[in-house]
mmCIF file of C-alpha atoms in Angstrom:
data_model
loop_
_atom_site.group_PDB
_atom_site.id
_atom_site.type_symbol
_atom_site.label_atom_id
_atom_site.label_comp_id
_atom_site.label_asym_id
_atom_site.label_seq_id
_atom_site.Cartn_x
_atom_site.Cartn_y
_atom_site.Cartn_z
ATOM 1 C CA UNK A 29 9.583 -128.224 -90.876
ATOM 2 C CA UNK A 30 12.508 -126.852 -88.898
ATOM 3 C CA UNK A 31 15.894 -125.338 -90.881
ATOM 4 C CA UNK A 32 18.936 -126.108 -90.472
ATOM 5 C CA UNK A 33 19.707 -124.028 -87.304
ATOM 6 C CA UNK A 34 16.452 -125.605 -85.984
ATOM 7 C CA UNK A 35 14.447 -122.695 -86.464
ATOM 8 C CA UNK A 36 10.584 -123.011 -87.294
ATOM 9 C CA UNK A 37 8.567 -120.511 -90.430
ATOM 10 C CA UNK A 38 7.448 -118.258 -87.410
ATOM 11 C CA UNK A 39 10.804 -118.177 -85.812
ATOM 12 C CA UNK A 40 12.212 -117.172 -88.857
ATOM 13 C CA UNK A 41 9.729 -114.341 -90.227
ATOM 14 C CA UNK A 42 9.716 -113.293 -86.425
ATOM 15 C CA UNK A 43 13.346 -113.074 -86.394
ATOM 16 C CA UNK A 44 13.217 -111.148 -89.739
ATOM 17 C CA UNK A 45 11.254 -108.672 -88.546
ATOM 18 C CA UNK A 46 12.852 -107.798 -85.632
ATOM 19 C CA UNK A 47 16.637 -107.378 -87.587
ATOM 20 C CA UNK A 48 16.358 -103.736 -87.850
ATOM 21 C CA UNK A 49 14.726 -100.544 -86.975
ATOM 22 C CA UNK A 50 12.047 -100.833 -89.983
ATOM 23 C CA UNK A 51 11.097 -97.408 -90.382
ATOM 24 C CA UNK A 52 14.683 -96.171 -90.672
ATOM 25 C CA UNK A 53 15.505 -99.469 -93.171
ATOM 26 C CA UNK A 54 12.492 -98.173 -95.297
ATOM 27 C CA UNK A 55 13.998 -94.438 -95.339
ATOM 28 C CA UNK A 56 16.977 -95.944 -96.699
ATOM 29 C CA UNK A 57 15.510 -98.447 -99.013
ATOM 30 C CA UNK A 58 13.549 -94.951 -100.152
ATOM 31 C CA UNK A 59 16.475 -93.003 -100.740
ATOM 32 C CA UNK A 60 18.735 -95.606 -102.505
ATOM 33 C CA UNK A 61 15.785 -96.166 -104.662
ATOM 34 C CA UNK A 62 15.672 -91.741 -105.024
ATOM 35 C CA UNK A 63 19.089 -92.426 -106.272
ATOM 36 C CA UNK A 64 18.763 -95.006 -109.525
ATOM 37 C CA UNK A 65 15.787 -92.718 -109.896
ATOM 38 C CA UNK A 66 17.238 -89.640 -110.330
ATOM 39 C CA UNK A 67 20.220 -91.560 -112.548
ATOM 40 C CA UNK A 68 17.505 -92.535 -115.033
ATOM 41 C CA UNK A 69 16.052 -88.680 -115.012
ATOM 42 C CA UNK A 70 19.579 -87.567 -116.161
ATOM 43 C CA UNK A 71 19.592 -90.063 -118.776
ATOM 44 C CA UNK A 72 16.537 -89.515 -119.789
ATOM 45 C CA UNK A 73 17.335 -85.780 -119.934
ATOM 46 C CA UNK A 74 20.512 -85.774 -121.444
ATOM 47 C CA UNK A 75 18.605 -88.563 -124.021
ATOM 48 C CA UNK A 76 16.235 -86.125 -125.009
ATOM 49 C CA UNK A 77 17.998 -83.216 -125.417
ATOM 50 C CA UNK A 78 19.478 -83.055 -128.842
ATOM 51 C CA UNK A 79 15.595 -84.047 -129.907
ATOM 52 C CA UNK A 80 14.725 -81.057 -127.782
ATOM 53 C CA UNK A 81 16.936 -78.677 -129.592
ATOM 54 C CA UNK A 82 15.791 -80.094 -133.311
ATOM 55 C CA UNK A 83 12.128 -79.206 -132.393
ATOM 56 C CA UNK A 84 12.548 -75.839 -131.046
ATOM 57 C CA UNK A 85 12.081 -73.941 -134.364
ATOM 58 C CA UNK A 86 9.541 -76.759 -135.794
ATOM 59 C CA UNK A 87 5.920 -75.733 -135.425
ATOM 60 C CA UNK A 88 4.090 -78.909 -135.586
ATOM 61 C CA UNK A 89 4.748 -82.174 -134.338
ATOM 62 C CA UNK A 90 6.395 -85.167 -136.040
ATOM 63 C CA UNK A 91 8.247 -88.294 -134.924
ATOM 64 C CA UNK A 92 10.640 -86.173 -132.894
ATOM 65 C CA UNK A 93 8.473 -84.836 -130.998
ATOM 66 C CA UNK A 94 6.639 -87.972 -129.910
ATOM 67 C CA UNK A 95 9.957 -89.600 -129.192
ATOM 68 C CA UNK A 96 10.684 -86.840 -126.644
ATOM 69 C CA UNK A 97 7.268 -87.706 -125.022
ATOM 70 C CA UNK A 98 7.852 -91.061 -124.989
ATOM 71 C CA UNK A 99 11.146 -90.588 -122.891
ATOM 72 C CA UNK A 100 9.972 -88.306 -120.461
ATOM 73 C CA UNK A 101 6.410 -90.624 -119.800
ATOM 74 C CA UNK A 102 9.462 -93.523 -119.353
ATOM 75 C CA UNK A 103 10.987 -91.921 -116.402
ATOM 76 C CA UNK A 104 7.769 -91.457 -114.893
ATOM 77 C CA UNK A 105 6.770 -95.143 -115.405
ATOM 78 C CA UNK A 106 10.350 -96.289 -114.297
ATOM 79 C CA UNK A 107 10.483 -94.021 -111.181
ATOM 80 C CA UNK A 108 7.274 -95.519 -110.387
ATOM 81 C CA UNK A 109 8.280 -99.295 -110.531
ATOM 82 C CA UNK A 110 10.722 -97.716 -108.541
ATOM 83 C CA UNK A 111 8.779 -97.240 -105.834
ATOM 84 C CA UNK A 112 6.757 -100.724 -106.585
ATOM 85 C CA UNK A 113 9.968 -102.678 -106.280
ATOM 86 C CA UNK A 114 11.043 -100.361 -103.077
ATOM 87 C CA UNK A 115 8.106 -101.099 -101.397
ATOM 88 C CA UNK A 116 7.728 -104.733 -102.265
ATOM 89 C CA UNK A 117 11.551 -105.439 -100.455
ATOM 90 C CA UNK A 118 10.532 -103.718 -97.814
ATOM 91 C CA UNK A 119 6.949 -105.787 -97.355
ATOM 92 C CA UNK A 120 9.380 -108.975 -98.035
ATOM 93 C CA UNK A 121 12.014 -107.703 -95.524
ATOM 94 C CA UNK A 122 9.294 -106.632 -92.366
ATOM 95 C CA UNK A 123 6.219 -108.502 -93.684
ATOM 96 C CA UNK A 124 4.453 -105.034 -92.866
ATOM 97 C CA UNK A 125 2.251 -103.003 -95.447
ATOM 98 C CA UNK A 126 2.532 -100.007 -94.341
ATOM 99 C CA UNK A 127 6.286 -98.924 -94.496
ATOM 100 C CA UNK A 128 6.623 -99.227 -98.250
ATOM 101 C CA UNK A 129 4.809 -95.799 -98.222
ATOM 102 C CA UNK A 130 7.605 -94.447 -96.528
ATOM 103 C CA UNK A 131 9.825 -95.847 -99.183
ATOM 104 C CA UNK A 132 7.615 -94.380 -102.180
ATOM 105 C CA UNK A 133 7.390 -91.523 -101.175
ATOM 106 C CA UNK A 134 11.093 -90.906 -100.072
ATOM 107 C CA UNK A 135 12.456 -91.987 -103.047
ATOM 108 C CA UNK A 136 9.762 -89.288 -105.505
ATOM 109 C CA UNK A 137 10.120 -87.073 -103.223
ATOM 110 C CA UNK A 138 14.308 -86.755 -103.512
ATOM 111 C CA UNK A 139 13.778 -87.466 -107.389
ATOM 112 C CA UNK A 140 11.187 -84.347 -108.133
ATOM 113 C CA UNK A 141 12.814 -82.105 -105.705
ATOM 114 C CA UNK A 142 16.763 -82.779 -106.965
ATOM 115 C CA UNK A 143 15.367 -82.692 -110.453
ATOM 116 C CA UNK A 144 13.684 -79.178 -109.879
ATOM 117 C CA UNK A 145 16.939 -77.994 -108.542
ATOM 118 C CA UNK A 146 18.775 -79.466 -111.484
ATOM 119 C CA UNK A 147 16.423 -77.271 -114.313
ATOM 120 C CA UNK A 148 17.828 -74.281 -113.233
ATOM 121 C CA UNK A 149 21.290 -74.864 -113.875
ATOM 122 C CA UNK A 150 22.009 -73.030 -116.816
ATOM 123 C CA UNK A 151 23.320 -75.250 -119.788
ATOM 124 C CA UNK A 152 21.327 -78.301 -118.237
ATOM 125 C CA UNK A 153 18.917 -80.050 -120.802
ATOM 126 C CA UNK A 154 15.763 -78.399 -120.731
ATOM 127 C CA UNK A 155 16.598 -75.452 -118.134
ATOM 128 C CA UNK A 156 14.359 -73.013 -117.098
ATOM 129 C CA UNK A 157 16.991 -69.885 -115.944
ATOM 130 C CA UNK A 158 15.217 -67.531 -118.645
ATOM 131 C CA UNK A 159 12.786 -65.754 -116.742
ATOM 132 C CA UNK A 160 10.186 -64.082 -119.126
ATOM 133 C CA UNK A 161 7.773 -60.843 -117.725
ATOM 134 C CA UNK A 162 4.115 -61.997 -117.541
ATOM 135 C CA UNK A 163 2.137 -60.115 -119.731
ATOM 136 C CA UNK A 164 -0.560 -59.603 -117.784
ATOM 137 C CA UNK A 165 -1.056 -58.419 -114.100
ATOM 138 C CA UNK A 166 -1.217 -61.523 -111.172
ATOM 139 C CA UNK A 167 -3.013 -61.337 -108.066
ATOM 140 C CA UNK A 168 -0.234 -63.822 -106.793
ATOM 141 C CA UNK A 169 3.735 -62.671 -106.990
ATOM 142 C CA UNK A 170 5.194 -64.355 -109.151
ATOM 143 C CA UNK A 171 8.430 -65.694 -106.836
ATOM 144 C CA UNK A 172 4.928 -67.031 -104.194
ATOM 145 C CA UNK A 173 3.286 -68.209 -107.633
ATOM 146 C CA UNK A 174 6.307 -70.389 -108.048
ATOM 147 C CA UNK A 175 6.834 -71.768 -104.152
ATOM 148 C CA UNK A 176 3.400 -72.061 -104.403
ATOM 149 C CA UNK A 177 3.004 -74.761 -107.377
ATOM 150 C CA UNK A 178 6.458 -76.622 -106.172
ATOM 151 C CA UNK A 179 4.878 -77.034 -102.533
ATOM 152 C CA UNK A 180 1.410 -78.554 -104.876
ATOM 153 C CA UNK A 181 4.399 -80.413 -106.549
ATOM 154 C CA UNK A 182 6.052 -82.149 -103.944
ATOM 155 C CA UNK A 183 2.667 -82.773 -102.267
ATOM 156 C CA UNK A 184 1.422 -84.682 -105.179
ATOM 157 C CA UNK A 185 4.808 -86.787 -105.873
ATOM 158 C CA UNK A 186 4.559 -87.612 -102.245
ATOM 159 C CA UNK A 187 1.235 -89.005 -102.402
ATOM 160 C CA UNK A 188 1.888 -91.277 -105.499
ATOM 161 C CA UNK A 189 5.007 -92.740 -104.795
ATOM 162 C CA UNK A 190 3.747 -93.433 -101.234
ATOM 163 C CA UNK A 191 0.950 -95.169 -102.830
ATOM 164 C CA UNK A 192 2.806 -97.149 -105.425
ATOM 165 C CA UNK A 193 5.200 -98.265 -102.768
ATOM 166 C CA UNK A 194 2.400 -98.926 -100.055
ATOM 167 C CA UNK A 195 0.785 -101.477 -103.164
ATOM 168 C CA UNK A 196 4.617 -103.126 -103.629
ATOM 169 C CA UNK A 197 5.048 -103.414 -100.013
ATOM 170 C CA UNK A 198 1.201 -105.004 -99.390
ATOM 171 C CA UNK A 199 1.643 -107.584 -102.128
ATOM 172 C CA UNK A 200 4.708 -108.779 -101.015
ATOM 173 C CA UNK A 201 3.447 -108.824 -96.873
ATOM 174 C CA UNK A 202 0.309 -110.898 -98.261
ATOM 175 C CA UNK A 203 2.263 -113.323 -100.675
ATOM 176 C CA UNK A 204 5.239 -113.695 -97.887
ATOM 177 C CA UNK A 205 2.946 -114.188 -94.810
ATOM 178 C CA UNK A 206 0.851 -116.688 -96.813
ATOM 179 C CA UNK A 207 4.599 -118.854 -97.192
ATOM 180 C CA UNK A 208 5.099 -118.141 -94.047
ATOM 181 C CA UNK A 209 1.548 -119.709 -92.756
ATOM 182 C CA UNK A 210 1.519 -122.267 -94.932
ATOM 183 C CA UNK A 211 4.753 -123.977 -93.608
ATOM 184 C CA UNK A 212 3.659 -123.186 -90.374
ATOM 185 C CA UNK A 213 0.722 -126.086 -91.216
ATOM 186 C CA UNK A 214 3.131 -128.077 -92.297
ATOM 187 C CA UNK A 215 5.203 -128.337 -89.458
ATOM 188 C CA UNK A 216 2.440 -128.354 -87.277
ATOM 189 C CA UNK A 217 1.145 -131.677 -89.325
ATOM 190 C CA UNK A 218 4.196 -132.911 -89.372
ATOM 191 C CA UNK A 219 4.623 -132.821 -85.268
#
């Protein structure tokens, strides 16, 4: 069945494919996406902190506590569908599994490493510019130590939002193609 401008299901997935330069499209699909993300880790943050501040002097856990957990295991899970719903605009958009990896992991990849940046501003929820002396004698210096576990950090982030956007971009290239095929059929039945 043809559209209105004439235009078959291939024609038009064909023509959708070709609108833009897709990996660039999925770069900045992956940082608008690194941008609500890191909005909700502010919230979150800024949410959290007065709980924060009541446990400090608390030695055991109560409600409090658990609350606090539950808000920082919520910007995880949200930044997350993040990348699910990144990915799956971006398999809609190019019909192509593949680029919503480059959206995933864009998107973590701003979020964990503005986020880092953002702890060590002093007066910032949760800040980490109080540098205590280890006790005990490293084999690693301790600035290396540190560029050494944010380089395993940003390596890690990478990898799973790549992945959950790679799943949100294949679901929607499978479902969409399938539409796409299946009025192609139709048309071709119809002729």
């Amino acid at each position: 069945m043809k559209d209105v401008e004439g235009k078959t299901a291939r024609q038009r997935a064909e023509g959708q494919t070709q609108a833009a330069n897709p990996k660039r499209t999925a770069i900045i699909y992956g940082l608008g996406i690194g941008v609500i993300g890191l909005i909700i880790n502010i919230a979150c943050a800024f949410a959290s902190s007065p709980i924060l501040e009541q446990q400090k002097n608390v030695p055991t856990a109560n409600a409090l506590t658990y609350i606090g957990l539950g808000l920082s295991c919520l910007q995880v899970i949200l930044n997350l569908a993040l990348c699910f719903i990144g990915g799956w605009f971006i398999g809609k958009r190019f019909l192509n599994g593949r680029l919503g990896f480059w959206t995933g992991s864009i998107s973590t990849l701003l979020v964990y490493i503005v986020s880092t940046a953002l702890n060590w501003i002093p007066g910032y929820p949760g800040n980490q510019s109080t540098v205590s002396s280890p006790t005990t004698e490293s084999p690693i210096p301790a600035p290396l130590g540190g560029i050494l576990l944010l380089l395993i950090g940003v390596f890690v982030v990478f990898i799973i939002g790549g992945i959950f956007g790679q799943w949100g971009s294949t679901r929607a290239a499978y479902k969409y193609r399938a539409q796409y095929a299946a009025a192609e059929e139709e048309e071709a039945e119809e002729d």
